[in-house]
XYZ file of C-alpha atoms in Angstrom:
331
model
C 0.000 0.000 0.000
C 2.186 2.826 -1.267
C 1.617 6.047 -3.125
C 3.721 6.975 -6.095
C 5.736 9.849 -4.676
C 9.308 11.117 -4.334
C 11.461 9.364 -1.721
C 10.524 10.251 1.836
C 12.581 13.036 3.334
C 12.601 15.615 6.080
C 10.833 18.920 5.500
C 14.140 20.783 5.696
C 15.458 18.736 2.777
C 12.444 19.479 0.576
C 11.706 23.224 0.522
C 8.316 22.753 -1.155
C 7.180 20.735 1.875
C 7.939 23.632 4.198
C 5.927 25.852 1.852
C 3.065 23.343 1.879
C 2.988 23.143 5.691
C 3.049 26.941 5.848
C -0.025 27.124 3.609
C -1.883 24.640 5.809
C -1.009 26.581 8.956
C -2.318 29.800 7.418
C -5.559 27.931 6.776
C -5.739 27.198 10.533
C -4.625 23.569 10.364
C -3.097 22.432 13.636
C -0.131 20.316 12.489
C 0.569 17.283 14.672
C 3.930 15.553 14.520
C 5.198 14.592 11.072
C 2.042 13.872 9.102
C -1.196 14.479 11.046
C -3.446 17.483 11.554
C -6.591 18.809 13.244
C -8.770 21.621 11.952
C -11.839 23.271 13.410
C -14.974 22.012 11.731
C -17.546 24.584 10.663
C -20.176 22.672 12.609
C -18.203 22.858 15.854
C -18.410 26.638 15.567
C -22.056 26.596 14.498
C -23.012 24.294 17.361
C -21.322 26.465 19.990
C -22.430 29.851 18.683
C -25.769 29.226 16.948
C -26.954 25.779 18.156
C -26.902 24.511 14.562
C -25.503 21.009 14.161
C -23.964 18.767 11.527
C -26.202 16.277 9.790
C -24.184 13.513 11.468
C -25.680 14.616 14.784
C -29.179 14.551 13.313
C -28.675 11.156 11.655
C -26.342 9.284 14.006
C -26.329 11.172 17.296
C -22.771 12.511 17.070
C -22.577 15.771 19.042
C -20.982 18.390 16.818
C -19.423 20.342 19.691
C -17.658 17.216 21.008
C -16.183 16.105 17.685
C -12.547 16.338 16.562
C -11.901 16.568 12.822
C -8.461 15.087 12.090
C -6.290 13.174 9.653
C -3.305 10.859 10.219
C -2.111 11.521 6.645
C -1.848 14.898 4.968
C -0.869 13.120 1.757
C -3.496 11.907 -0.690
C -3.439 9.689 -3.767
C -6.313 11.592 -5.393
C -6.719 15.032 -6.922
C -10.519 15.168 -6.805
C -11.888 18.123 -8.717
C -14.629 18.816 -6.149
C -12.388 18.679 -3.058
C -12.542 21.889 -0.999
C -9.079 21.237 0.399
C -5.955 22.775 -1.057
C -4.039 20.535 -3.463
C -0.367 21.040 -4.373
C -1.207 22.126 -7.915
C -3.570 24.806 -6.575
C -0.617 26.717 -5.125
C 1.967 26.045 -7.828
C 3.594 22.966 -6.286
C 4.152 20.399 -9.029
C 5.246 17.528 -6.775
C 3.270 15.011 -4.738
C 3.488 15.193 -0.958
C 5.776 12.308 0.050
C 5.308 10.025 3.041
C 7.314 10.872 6.173
C 10.663 9.312 6.940
C 9.086 7.681 9.999
C 5.446 7.333 11.065
C 4.350 8.753 14.420
C 2.997 6.459 17.136
C -0.820 6.242 17.493
C -0.869 7.475 21.100
C 1.295 10.446 20.146
C -1.219 11.361 17.458
C -4.146 11.076 19.886
C -2.362 13.255 22.449
C -1.639 15.777 19.727
C -5.281 15.809 18.628
C -6.513 16.517 22.140
C -4.003 19.338 22.616
C -4.904 20.830 19.232
C -8.623 20.732 19.989
C -8.051 22.535 23.285
C -6.095 25.233 21.446
C -8.947 25.599 18.966
C -11.503 25.888 21.758
C -9.499 28.384 23.782
C -10.871 31.160 21.593
C -14.410 30.403 22.793
C -13.701 30.782 26.517
C -14.333 34.524 26.546
C -17.604 33.970 24.677
C -18.627 31.381 27.270
C -17.730 33.698 30.156
C -19.765 36.506 28.599
C -22.734 34.224 28.054
C -22.631 34.326 24.257
C -21.747 30.614 24.294
C -23.425 28.258 26.739
C -20.873 27.490 29.472
C -22.043 23.915 29.992
C -21.783 23.213 26.267
C -18.333 24.801 26.111
C -17.231 22.641 29.050
C -18.480 19.546 27.232
C -16.592 20.571 24.115
C -13.372 20.562 26.132
C -13.991 16.831 26.678
C -14.474 15.552 23.102
C -15.940 12.098 22.647
C -15.925 11.595 18.894
C -13.314 11.794 16.162
C -13.939 12.104 12.431
C -10.871 10.688 10.686
C -11.586 12.597 7.514
C -10.028 16.057 7.498
C -7.577 15.834 4.625
C -5.475 13.351 2.680
C -6.206 9.624 2.644
C -6.226 8.068 6.153
C -5.469 4.537 4.940
C -1.987 5.701 3.924
C -1.146 5.682 7.642
C 0.111 2.121 8.198
C -1.028 1.844 11.840
C -4.596 2.941 11.289
C -6.123 0.090 13.314
C -3.892 0.915 16.265
C -4.878 4.586 15.989
C -8.571 3.675 16.068
C -7.906 1.449 19.077
C -6.046 4.289 20.832
C -9.064 6.565 20.410
C -11.457 3.826 21.565
C -9.378 3.202 24.716
C -9.985 6.822 25.660
C -13.733 6.563 25.255
C -14.058 7.977 21.735
C -16.307 6.856 18.936
C -14.698 6.965 15.501
C -15.906 7.625 11.968
C -13.315 6.673 9.359
C -13.672 8.143 5.856
C -11.689 6.594 2.999
C -11.656 6.813 -0.769
C -11.449 3.022 -0.765
C -8.565 2.759 -3.206
C -6.464 0.651 -0.803
C -8.665 -2.371 0.059
C -5.817 -4.138 1.848
C -5.828 -1.351 4.443
C -9.506 -1.961 5.181
C -9.169 -5.741 5.126
C -6.187 -5.482 7.477
C -7.912 -3.422 10.175
C -7.634 -5.427 13.392
C -9.851 -2.839 15.096
C -12.813 -1.490 13.155
C -14.024 2.106 13.483
C -17.409 2.829 15.013
C -18.595 3.568 11.480
C -16.844 3.326 8.119
C -17.452 5.701 5.222
C -16.379 4.879 1.680
C -16.546 7.856 -0.663
C -18.067 7.177 -4.083
C -17.517 9.649 -6.884
C -18.772 8.121 -10.128
C -20.828 5.153 -11.362
C -18.138 3.971 -13.808
C -14.389 3.969 -14.338
C -14.290 6.704 -16.972
C -16.162 9.125 -14.729
C -14.064 8.107 -11.749
C -10.792 8.807 -13.542
C -12.008 12.176 -14.819
C -13.342 13.366 -11.464
C -10.851 11.828 -9.011
C -7.651 12.034 -11.071
C -5.954 9.271 -9.005
C -2.194 9.480 -8.565
C -1.766 5.757 -7.860
C -2.334 2.763 -10.110
C -5.410 0.584 -9.819
C -7.496 3.065 -7.810
C -10.814 2.139 -9.466
C -10.139 -1.567 -9.071
C -9.206 -0.993 -5.429
C -12.405 0.971 -4.885
C -14.507 -1.916 -6.238
C -12.630 -4.401 -4.044
C -13.304 -2.220 -1.010
C -17.021 -2.188 -1.807
C -16.995 -5.982 -1.911
C -15.395 -6.013 1.546
C -18.092 -3.978 3.257
C -20.496 -6.844 3.917
C -17.787 -8.608 5.942
C -17.393 -5.746 8.433
C -19.219 -5.690 11.756
C -19.472 -1.907 12.059
C -22.109 0.149 10.233
C -20.929 1.186 6.787
C -21.763 4.143 4.584
C -21.422 4.662 0.846
C -21.217 8.440 0.526
C -21.822 9.912 -2.905
C -20.582 13.434 -3.560
C -22.930 14.619 -6.297
C -21.541 17.149 -8.765
C -24.034 18.612 -11.213
C -22.891 18.104 -14.776
C -20.291 15.492 -13.821
C -21.697 12.478 -11.994
C -25.458 12.923 -11.530
C -26.077 10.426 -14.312
C -25.796 6.683 -14.820
C -28.383 5.777 -12.203
C -28.167 2.113 -13.159
C -24.426 2.121 -12.526
C -24.891 3.813 -9.149
C -27.568 1.271 -8.229
C -25.253 -1.608 -9.116
C -22.480 -0.203 -6.919
C -24.899 0.131 -4.011
C -26.245 -3.386 -4.330
C -22.720 -4.786 -4.677
C -21.519 -3.037 -1.525
C -24.733 -3.486 0.475
C -23.760 -0.782 2.983
C -25.799 0.028 6.046
C -26.436 3.506 4.647
C -26.091 5.502 1.469
C -25.570 9.251 1.767
C -26.369 11.294 -1.318
C -24.700 14.642 -0.665
C -24.296 17.726 -2.824
C -20.936 19.085 -3.846
C -20.533 22.478 -2.208
C -18.895 25.354 -4.051
C -16.414 26.261 -1.310
C -12.687 26.393 -0.663
C -10.186 25.483 -3.344
C -12.770 23.579 -5.363
C -13.724 26.989 -6.758
C -10.503 26.876 -8.779
C -11.628 23.692 -10.517
C -15.416 23.883 -10.750
C -18.131 26.507 -11.036
C -21.107 27.530 -8.920
C -23.353 25.789 -11.459
C -21.816 22.429 -10.481
C -23.470 22.651 -7.039
C -26.843 20.869 -7.023
C -29.750 22.162 -4.989
C -31.219 20.136 -2.162
C -34.246 19.413 -4.345
C -32.013 18.029 -7.095
C -30.176 15.822 -4.617
C -33.423 14.528 -3.145
C -34.857 13.802 -6.594
C -31.688 11.919 -7.528
C -31.815 9.920 -4.270
C -35.508 9.148 -4.706
C -34.965 7.801 -8.200
C -32.018 5.758 -6.938
C -34.160 4.319 -4.138
C -36.656 3.190 -6.737
C -33.919 1.145 -8.421
C -32.499 -0.450 -5.254
C -33.591 -2.094 -2.030
C -32.930 1.158 -0.142
C -35.423 3.747 1.049
C -35.157 7.377 2.171
C -34.952 7.606 5.961
C -33.452 11.044 6.607
C -32.498 14.371 5.119
C -30.771 17.640 5.963
C -31.625 20.626 3.810
C -28.794 22.750 5.273
C -26.177 20.164 4.282
C -27.994 19.145 1.069
C -27.820 15.477 2.000
C -30.321 12.613 1.872
C -29.910 9.354 3.793
C -30.961 5.991 2.371
C -30.984 2.633 4.128
C -32.726 -0.701 4.439
C -33.293 0.264 8.083
C -36.352 2.221 9.123
C -34.208 4.728 11.034
C -30.473 5.227 11.559
C -28.601 3.734 14.489
C -27.714 6.354 17.080
C -24.026 6.030 17.947
C -24.052 8.153 21.087
């Protein structure tokens, strides 16, 4: 499980890496160790200041103000056109981000995540003291209980992913792992499963996948299909999450239906691409579907599969499908 990249080296030996880390820091990434990061989620802020929550709280019970958004790998083997995150090419870097010389220990990463989240939350203390943020809610936020392993990069590039999940679980966390699924051996080799596993789905066929995802490693589409075939063997709830981009992948309903039935996940999330961040360099506002368009797409897909609509969030432009009557509440 390797990415095609230049030989691993220290940041000081590769000036473009120092530039890359500097860009991430200016975007408020909290860099942890050699290859991990935490960043404040929009919904953490919304939950504390406006009592608005992420759809994951509505669907699965995850409390937005007690959630850490992190990654154990800032490197990625994809250059997805719709990704809001900065990609090397966006800032004039024409080299892939290489793996580190040595991988950090799981417990070191967890400790770093907790410290980073406290730094992020320190800015809300004055608001809590003044009453503009509920003090009890702020106090709860200082004791996070969930981690979304999905911030940036591809988490399965971290070779000790199972041990990292276990380290979070030992400390009372629930975990959502999000992967592009291109490294099935990483999923098959997890000795400890996450609380819930997301596999991102970007197109109903290989041609669309290659055009949208622009994978940097060989066999990505084949790996994605192998990962889908693995899902039924997992004990944890699984999610096939479709990022729907108007004009690019909101077609081929039969192909989408076949992927869903092959994977047989616990849930399917049909979610709109959002015209935010660095994706605005690669796509246009017209590529962002409305909630009504997403719901229509999901409804037609439900009619072609054994899945039904069981939830929706207009704010996040997402519709939830499942064979269940209602989603399982994690916490």
